[in-house]
Phi, psi and omega in degrees: 000321180297316180297317179299317179296315179297320180297319180295318178294319177299323178295322176297317180297317179299316180295321180294323186271359181300116178070012186294338184276351184284156179304322175234092180298157177295160180303143184258122175245090189215141179273155178297326179296316179292323178296315179298328181293324187259347184305315179302324179287323176298316180294320182292329186256013171087011179247024179297313180296320177296327176297319177296319177303327182284324187259353192298337179244021180254177178291347182270359190299332183265002181288159178299320180297317179295325180291330173297320177293323179296322177298320177298319178300316179295318180296314180297323181293317178293319181292333183301320181295313179298320181296321179297321178298320180293320178300316179301318181293320179296316179296317179298319180297310182293320179295330178293342178257010178084017181251128176258106182273165172238129178273128179236160179053206175044240182299324179297325177283324182296337179300336183272355180270155180302325176224142183295331182286357180281342180240124180289159177246132177246250176293159168264105184273118184236133172247139176230163175301144185305320183290345181257003188298314183295320177295321178295320178302315181296321179294314181296328181297341180281348179277150177290114182296342178286339181247344184231110173260095182255121176261102187265129182246138175269105181071197186229013185298328180292346177255017177078019181242121183255327186273091182294325183297313179291324179299314179293325179295328180271352183290166185233146170261123181234155182284135173225095182053255187264003182216179174247139177240154181263130178233171180286153169294166187302318182293316180290325178299314179299317181297319181294314182292330176291312180297319180299314177306311187284322178296330181269010177075013176056029185285343185249117182300333179306321184289330176286328174295323175304318178296317181296315181295322178294319181294317185276001177254007182295150173254172185294337181270014178299129185264095182291325179298318178290317183300314185281330176060218181293150186302313183293319180289342180283342186304311179298325180294312180298318180293321178295319178296318177299319178297318180300321180288313185290320186267325187246001178070028182293138178290128181228024186296339180263001181278129178293151180066038187301329181296320182292337182291338178273358182245071179270154177302148188297338183275347191290302182298314178301325178298315180296312183296322177296322178293314183295325183268000184277144175287341179220083179303153188297315185292309179299324181298330183297329187258006182297319180225130179302144183298326182295336176285325174298323181294325179295319177264093189306329181290346184260000184300312181297323179294320178296319178293322180298317180292339183262005177288122184286147174283173188297326183288311179301313183297315181296317183291312184291333179266008177056041182269165178281146177268082182230191186275356181291158181303147181270351186306316180301322180286325178293321176294316180299317178298318181295318179294321179298314181290330176297317178299318179294323180296313180296324179294321185263004184303314180301320180292319181296321183288341181271357181291148178295153181239137181283172180297334180283352180097353180272149178293136178286129183276095183271349175227154182269142177291000000 
């Protein structure tokens, strides 16, 4: 019953967000009761401002629920300016050490929205060449962690991109207030937002909207052969595009193999809807309490393991598995064993981290 309820709520969120990122979203046929039901989930997952964009010209615009979304829109718009200042400082710092970074997701994704305030900013996601990663780490460590959440990535392999040289050659310099920042080319940007969505188990609808905005902003010279790359690595990208079309009504008429995008494995869409409609999505629940604390309280070990069980999308993507109709259990077991090995390796370091007065581990690095 819980899964059915979550699926139904997730379906409402998908219906509400269909075309919501467009300059003129489609007409909204939604009841106030259904809006009130999903507003807390919209706010929690970063699509509150986009929700206001969706209802602002509808009959629901003056409702209490709609005004909550409007407040999110105002907050994201104000935060956007401060976030840009921080990005400029991070770029200046890294460039002063001879490192040319690339900004991914976040502000780079918000560029595809009608207004920058429609997409919230969290971490500053930065990728650097693998050989420069340690120097970049040292530079970033000089920033105050209370004001700068920098998620630093070594290379792009986790996003299915191996050729750093070609990626940098295709990258773009764009204006950001008083400086220029480097972002990915259109093909690499789409691949990154697709991989990020799938690696994280697609629990956050905002990330599927990122895929939709990238798809509908393509120009005629978009290189699909380069974007999709090798057949196996293309699977998460193709599945993410299919999800954007099926759930959010994203235009895909220029995507090659369009017929196959409508034939997704039967487990894919229900997995996404269950995550969107759940009061406790799988990925955020995993980080609520460090696993080593579950180990200290032996009675909590099973609860800790349950929260860390990957959903079918995360497991398939991280284990480089095929998106087909076969059971996902082997990939979920494989993912769990891989993370268990990493946990045991890093356990001494994790246990030495400072703990706040509330008993939670202090987050000294950004996810």
